[in-house]
Short mmCIF file of C-alpha atoms in Angstrom, two decimals:
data_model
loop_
_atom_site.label_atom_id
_atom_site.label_comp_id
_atom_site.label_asym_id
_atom_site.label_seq_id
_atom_site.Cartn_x
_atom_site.Cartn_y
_atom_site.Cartn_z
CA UNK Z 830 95.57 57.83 46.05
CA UNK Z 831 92.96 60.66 47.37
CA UNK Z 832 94.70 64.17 47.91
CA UNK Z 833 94.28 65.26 51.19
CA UNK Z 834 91.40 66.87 53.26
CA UNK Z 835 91.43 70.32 52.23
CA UNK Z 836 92.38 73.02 55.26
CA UNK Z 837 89.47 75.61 56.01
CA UNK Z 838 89.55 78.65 54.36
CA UNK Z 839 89.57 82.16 56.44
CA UNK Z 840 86.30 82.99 55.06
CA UNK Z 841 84.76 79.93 56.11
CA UNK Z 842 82.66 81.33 59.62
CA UNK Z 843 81.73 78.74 62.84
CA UNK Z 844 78.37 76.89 62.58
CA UNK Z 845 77.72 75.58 66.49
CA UNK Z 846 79.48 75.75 69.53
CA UNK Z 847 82.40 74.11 70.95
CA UNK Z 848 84.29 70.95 70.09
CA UNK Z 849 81.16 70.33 67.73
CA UNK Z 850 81.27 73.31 65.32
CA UNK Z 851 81.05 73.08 61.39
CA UNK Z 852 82.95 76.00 59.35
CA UNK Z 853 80.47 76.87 56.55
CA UNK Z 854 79.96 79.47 53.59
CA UNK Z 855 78.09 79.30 50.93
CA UNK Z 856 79.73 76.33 48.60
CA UNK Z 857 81.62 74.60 52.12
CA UNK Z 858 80.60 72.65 54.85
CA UNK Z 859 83.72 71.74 57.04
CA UNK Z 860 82.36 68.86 59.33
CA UNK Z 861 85.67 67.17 60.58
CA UNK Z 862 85.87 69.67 63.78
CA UNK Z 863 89.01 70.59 64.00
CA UNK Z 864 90.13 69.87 67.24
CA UNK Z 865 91.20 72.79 69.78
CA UNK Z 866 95.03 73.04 70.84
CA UNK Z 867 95.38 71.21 74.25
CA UNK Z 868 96.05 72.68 77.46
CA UNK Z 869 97.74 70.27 80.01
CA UNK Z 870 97.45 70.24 83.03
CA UNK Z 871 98.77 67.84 86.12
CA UNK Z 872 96.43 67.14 88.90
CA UNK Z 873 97.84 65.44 91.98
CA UNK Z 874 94.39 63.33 93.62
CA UNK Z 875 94.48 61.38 96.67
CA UNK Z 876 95.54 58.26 94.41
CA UNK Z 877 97.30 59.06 91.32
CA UNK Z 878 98.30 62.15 89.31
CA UNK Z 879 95.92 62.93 86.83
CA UNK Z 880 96.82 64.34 83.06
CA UNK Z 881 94.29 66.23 81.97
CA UNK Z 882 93.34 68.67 79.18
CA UNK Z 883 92.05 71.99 80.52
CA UNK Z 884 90.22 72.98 77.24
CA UNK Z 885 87.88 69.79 77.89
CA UNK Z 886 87.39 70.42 81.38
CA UNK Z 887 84.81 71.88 83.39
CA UNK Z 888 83.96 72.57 87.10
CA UNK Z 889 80.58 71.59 87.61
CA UNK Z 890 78.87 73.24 90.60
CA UNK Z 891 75.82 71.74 92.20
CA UNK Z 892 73.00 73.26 94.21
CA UNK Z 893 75.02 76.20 95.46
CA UNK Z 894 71.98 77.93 95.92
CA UNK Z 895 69.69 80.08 98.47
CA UNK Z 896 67.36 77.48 99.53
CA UNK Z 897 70.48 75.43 100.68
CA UNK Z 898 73.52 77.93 101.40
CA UNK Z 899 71.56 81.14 102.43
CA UNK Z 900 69.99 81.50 106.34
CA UNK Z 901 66.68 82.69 104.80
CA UNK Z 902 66.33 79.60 102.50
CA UNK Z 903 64.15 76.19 103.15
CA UNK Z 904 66.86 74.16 105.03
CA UNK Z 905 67.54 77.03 107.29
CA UNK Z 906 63.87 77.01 107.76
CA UNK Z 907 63.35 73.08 108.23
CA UNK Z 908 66.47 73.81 111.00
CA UNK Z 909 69.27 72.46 109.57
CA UNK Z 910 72.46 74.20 110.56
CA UNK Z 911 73.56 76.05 106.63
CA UNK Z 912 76.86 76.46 107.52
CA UNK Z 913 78.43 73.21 106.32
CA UNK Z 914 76.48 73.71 103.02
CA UNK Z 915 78.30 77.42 102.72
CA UNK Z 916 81.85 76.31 104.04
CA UNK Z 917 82.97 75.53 100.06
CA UNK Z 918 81.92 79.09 99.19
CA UNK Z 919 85.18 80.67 99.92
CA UNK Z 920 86.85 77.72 98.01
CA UNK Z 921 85.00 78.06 95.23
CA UNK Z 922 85.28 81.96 95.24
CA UNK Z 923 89.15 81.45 94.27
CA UNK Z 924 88.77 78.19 92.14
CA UNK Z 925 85.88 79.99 89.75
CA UNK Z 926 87.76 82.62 88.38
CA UNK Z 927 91.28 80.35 88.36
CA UNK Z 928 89.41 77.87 86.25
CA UNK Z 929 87.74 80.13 83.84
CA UNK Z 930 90.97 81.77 83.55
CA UNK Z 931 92.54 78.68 82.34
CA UNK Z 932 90.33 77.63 80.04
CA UNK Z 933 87.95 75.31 81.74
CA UNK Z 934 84.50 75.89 81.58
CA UNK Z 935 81.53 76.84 84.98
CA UNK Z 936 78.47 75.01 84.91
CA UNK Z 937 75.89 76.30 87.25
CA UNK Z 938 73.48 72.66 87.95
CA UNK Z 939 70.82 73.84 90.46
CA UNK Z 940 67.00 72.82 91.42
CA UNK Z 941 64.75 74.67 88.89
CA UNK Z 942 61.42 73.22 89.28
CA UNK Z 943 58.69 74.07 87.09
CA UNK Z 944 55.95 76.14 88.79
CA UNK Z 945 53.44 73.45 88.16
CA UNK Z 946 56.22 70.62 89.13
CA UNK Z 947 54.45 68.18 86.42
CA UNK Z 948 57.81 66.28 86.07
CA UNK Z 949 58.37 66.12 89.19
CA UNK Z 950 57.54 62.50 91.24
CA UNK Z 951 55.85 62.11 94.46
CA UNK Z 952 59.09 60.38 95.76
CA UNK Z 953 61.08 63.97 95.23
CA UNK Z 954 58.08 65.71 96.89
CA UNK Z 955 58.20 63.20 99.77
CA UNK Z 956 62.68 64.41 100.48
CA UNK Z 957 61.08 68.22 101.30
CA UNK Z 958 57.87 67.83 102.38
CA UNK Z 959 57.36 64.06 103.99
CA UNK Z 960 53.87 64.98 105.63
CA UNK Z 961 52.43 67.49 103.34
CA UNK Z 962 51.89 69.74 106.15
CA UNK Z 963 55.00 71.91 105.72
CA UNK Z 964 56.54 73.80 103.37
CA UNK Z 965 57.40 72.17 100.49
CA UNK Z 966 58.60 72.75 96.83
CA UNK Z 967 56.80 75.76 95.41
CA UNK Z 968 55.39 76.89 98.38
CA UNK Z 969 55.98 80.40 99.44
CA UNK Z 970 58.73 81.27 102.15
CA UNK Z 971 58.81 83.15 104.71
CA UNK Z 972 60.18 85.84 105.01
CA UNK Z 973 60.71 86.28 101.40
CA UNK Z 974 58.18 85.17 99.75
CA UNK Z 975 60.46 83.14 97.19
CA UNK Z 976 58.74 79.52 96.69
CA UNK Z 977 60.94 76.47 97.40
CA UNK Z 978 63.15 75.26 94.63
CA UNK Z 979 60.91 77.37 92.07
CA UNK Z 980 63.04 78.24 88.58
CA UNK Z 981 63.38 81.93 88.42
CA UNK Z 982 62.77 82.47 92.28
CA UNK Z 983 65.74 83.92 94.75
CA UNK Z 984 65.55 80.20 96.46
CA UNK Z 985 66.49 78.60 93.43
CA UNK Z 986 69.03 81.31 91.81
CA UNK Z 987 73.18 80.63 93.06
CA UNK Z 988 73.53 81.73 96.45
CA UNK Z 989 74.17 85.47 96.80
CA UNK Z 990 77.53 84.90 97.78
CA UNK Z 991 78.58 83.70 94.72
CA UNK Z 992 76.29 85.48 92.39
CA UNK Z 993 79.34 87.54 91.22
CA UNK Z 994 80.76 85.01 89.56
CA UNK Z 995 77.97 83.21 87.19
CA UNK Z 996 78.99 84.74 83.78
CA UNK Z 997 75.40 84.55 81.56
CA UNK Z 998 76.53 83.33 78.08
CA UNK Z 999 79.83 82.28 79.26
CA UNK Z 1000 78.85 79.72 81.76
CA UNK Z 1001 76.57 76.60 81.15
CA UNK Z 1002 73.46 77.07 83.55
CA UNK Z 1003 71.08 73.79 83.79
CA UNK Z 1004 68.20 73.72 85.74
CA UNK Z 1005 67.72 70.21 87.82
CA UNK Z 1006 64.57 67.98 88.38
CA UNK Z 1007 65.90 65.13 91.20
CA UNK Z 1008 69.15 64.77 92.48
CA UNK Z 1009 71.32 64.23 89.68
CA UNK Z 1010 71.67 66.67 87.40
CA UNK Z 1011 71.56 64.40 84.51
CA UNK Z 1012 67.79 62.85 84.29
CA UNK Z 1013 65.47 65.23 82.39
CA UNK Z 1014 67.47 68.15 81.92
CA UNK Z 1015 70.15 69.36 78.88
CA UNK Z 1016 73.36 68.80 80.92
CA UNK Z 1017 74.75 65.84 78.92
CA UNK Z 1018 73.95 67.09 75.59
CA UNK Z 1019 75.38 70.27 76.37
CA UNK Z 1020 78.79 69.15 77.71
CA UNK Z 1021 79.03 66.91 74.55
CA UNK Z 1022 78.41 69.38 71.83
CA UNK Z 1023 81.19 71.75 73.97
CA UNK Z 1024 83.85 68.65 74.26
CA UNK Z 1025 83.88 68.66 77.96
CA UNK Z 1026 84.73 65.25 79.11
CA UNK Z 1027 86.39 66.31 82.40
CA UNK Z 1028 84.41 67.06 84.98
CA UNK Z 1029 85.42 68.29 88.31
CA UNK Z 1030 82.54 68.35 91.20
CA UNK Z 1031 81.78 70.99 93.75
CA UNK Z 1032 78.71 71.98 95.46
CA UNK Z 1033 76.39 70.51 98.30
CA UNK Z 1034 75.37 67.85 99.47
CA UNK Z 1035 78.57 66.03 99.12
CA UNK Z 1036 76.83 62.74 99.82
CA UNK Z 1037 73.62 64.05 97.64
CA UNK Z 1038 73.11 65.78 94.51
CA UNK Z 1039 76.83 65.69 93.99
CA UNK Z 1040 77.07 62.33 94.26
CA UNK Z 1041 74.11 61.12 92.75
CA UNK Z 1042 75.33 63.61 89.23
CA UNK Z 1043 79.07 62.68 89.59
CA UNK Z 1044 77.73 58.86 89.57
CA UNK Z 1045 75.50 59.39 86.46
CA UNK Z 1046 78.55 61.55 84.97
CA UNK Z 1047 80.98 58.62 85.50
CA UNK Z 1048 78.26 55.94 84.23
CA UNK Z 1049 77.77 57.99 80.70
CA UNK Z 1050 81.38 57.95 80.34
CA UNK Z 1051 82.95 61.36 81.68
CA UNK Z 1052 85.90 61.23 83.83
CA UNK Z 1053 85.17 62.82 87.11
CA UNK Z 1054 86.88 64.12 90.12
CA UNK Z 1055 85.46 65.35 93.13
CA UNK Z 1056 87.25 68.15 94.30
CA UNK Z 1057 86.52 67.77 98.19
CA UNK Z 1058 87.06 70.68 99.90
CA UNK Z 1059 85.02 72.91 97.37
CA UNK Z 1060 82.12 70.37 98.21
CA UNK Z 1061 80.00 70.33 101.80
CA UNK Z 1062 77.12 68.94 103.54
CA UNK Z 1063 74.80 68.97 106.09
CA UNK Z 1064 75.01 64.78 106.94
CA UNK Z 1065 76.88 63.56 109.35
CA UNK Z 1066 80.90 63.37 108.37
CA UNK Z 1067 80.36 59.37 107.77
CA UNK Z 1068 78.35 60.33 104.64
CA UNK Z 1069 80.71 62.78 103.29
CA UNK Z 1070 83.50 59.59 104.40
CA UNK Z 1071 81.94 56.54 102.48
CA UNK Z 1072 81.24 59.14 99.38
CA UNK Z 1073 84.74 60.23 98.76
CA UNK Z 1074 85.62 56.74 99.54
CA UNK Z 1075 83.68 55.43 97.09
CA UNK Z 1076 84.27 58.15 94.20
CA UNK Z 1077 88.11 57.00 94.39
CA UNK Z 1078 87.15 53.28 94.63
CA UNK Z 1079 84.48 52.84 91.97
CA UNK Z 1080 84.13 56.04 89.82
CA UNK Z 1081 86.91 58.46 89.68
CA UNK Z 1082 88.95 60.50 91.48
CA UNK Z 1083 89.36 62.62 94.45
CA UNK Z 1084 91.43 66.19 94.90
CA UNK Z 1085 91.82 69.19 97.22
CA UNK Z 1086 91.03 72.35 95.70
CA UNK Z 1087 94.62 73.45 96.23
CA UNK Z 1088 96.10 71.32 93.98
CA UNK Z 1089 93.58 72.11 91.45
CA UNK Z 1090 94.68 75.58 91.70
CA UNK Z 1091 98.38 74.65 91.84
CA UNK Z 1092 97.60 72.33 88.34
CA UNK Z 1093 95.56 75.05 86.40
CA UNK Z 1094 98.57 78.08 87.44
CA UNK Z 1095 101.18 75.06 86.10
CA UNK Z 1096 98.90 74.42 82.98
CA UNK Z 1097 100.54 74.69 79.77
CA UNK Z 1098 101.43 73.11 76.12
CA UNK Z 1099 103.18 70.06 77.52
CA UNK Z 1100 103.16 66.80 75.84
CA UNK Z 1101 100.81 64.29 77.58
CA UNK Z 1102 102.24 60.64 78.65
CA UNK Z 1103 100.75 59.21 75.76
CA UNK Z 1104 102.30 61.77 73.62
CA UNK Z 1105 105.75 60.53 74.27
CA UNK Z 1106 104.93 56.72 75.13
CA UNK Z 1107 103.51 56.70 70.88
CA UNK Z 1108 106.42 58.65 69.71
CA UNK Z 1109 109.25 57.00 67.86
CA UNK Z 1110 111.61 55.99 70.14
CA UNK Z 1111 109.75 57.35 72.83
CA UNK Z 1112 110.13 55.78 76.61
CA UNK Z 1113 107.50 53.32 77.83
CA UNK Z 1114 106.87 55.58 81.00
CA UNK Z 1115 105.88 58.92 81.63
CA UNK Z 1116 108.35 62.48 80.47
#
């Protein structure tokens, strides 16, 4: 009979980050990652009530930045009307803070192209610049100067608005390539070696780059909810329509930021369904 795995010792320190970490010292290396104490919460969606573990969630935010949300970026100057894509800005300036509060982790997923846009395709060039006679990624804007979609420019950076609530070190910042957030960039390693398997979707365009990262999420195995009023866009209303009808049909789920607030506040060390379903005696249904 083999004696059990040995606990880790106070002196051991962490090797890594998140739900991946060793526990090493000089004679020990503690590789069976311990896993962290749930936090559950209970989200009410548009078609079932969701049980979910805060400490493996995270809000993902997409392309809430100048270029897109800000009158002196390049869809303001193309002439779209911004003020769909800034309408989840106040939304998202109360569900930030509740969800870092909580437990759940911000990631920041915004255009970052690199100044000599090698990796990026002619058919991402054509979306923002269709006749190569206007301003198009990397070009300088009037009346700022910032070029389009540039990493490290004010175009590409999280709109001002929101600026006060991007936490460097805390949050997970990935700079994007196409519309997904997934192809090319860090974001799925990332969320892996943290133990974030929850993802929750805000940002613009609904119908877009949300859509097209939620989808990639959901194919590589996350569970995903759009969250729909902390999302906007600048399509007409039967885009944003058909995409939150198809999230709940054919990927995951979707919510209203208010009851994500109201499940995060409730949030606590509850047993899950699961829990009490595998217990000995325990009911077939839910507590």
């Amino acid at each position: 009979r083999r004696p059990p795995p040995a606990m880790a010792e106070p002196s051991l320190a962490r090797l890594g980050a998140g739900a991946n970490a060793w526990m090493v010292d000089e004679n020990i290396a503690d590789i069976t990652r311990q896993p962290q104490e749930p936090l559950i919460a209970r989200l009410r969606t548009r078609t079932k009530e969701l049980v979910l573990d805060v400490h493996k969630a995270a809000v993902v935010v997409v392309d809430m930045q100048n270029d897109f949300c800000h009158a002196d970026g390049w869809l303001a100057s193309v002439g779209v009307d911004v003020g769909p894509a800034r309408a989840p800005i106040p939304v998202l300036d109360a569900l930030i803070p509740a969800a870092r509060s909580a437990g759940a982790m911000v990631s920041w997923v915004n255009w970052g192209n690199r100044p000599d846009l090698l990796n990026v395709p002619s058919s991402v060039h054509h979306v923002y610049n269709p006749t190569d006679r206007g301003t198009g990624l990397g070009d300088a804007l009037p009346p700022r100067g910032s070029r389009v979609l540039e990493q490290g420019s004010w175009g590409a950076a999280v709109v001002d608005d929101l600026q006060a609530h991007v936490r460097s070190g805390d949050d997970l910042v990935v700079s994007k390539y196409r519309m997904s957030g997934f192809p090319d960039t860090a974001l799925d390693s990332a969320l892996r070696q943290l133990g974030r398997t929850t993802l929750l979707f805000a940002g613009v365009n609904t119908d877009q780059c949300v859509m097209a990262t939620l989808v990639d999420a959901a194919n590589l195995g996350y569970d995903v909810v759009l969250v729909a009023d902390a999302c906007g866009t600048t399509s007409p209303d039967f885009c944003r329509q058909a995409t939150e009808y198809n999230v709940s049909q054919c990927f995951g789920f979707v919510a209203e930021s208010a009851d994500v607030l109201a499940a995060l506040a409730a949030a606590g060390t509850q047993h899950t369904y699961l829990d009490r379903a595998a217990a000995p005696g325990g009911p077939a249904g839910g507590p």
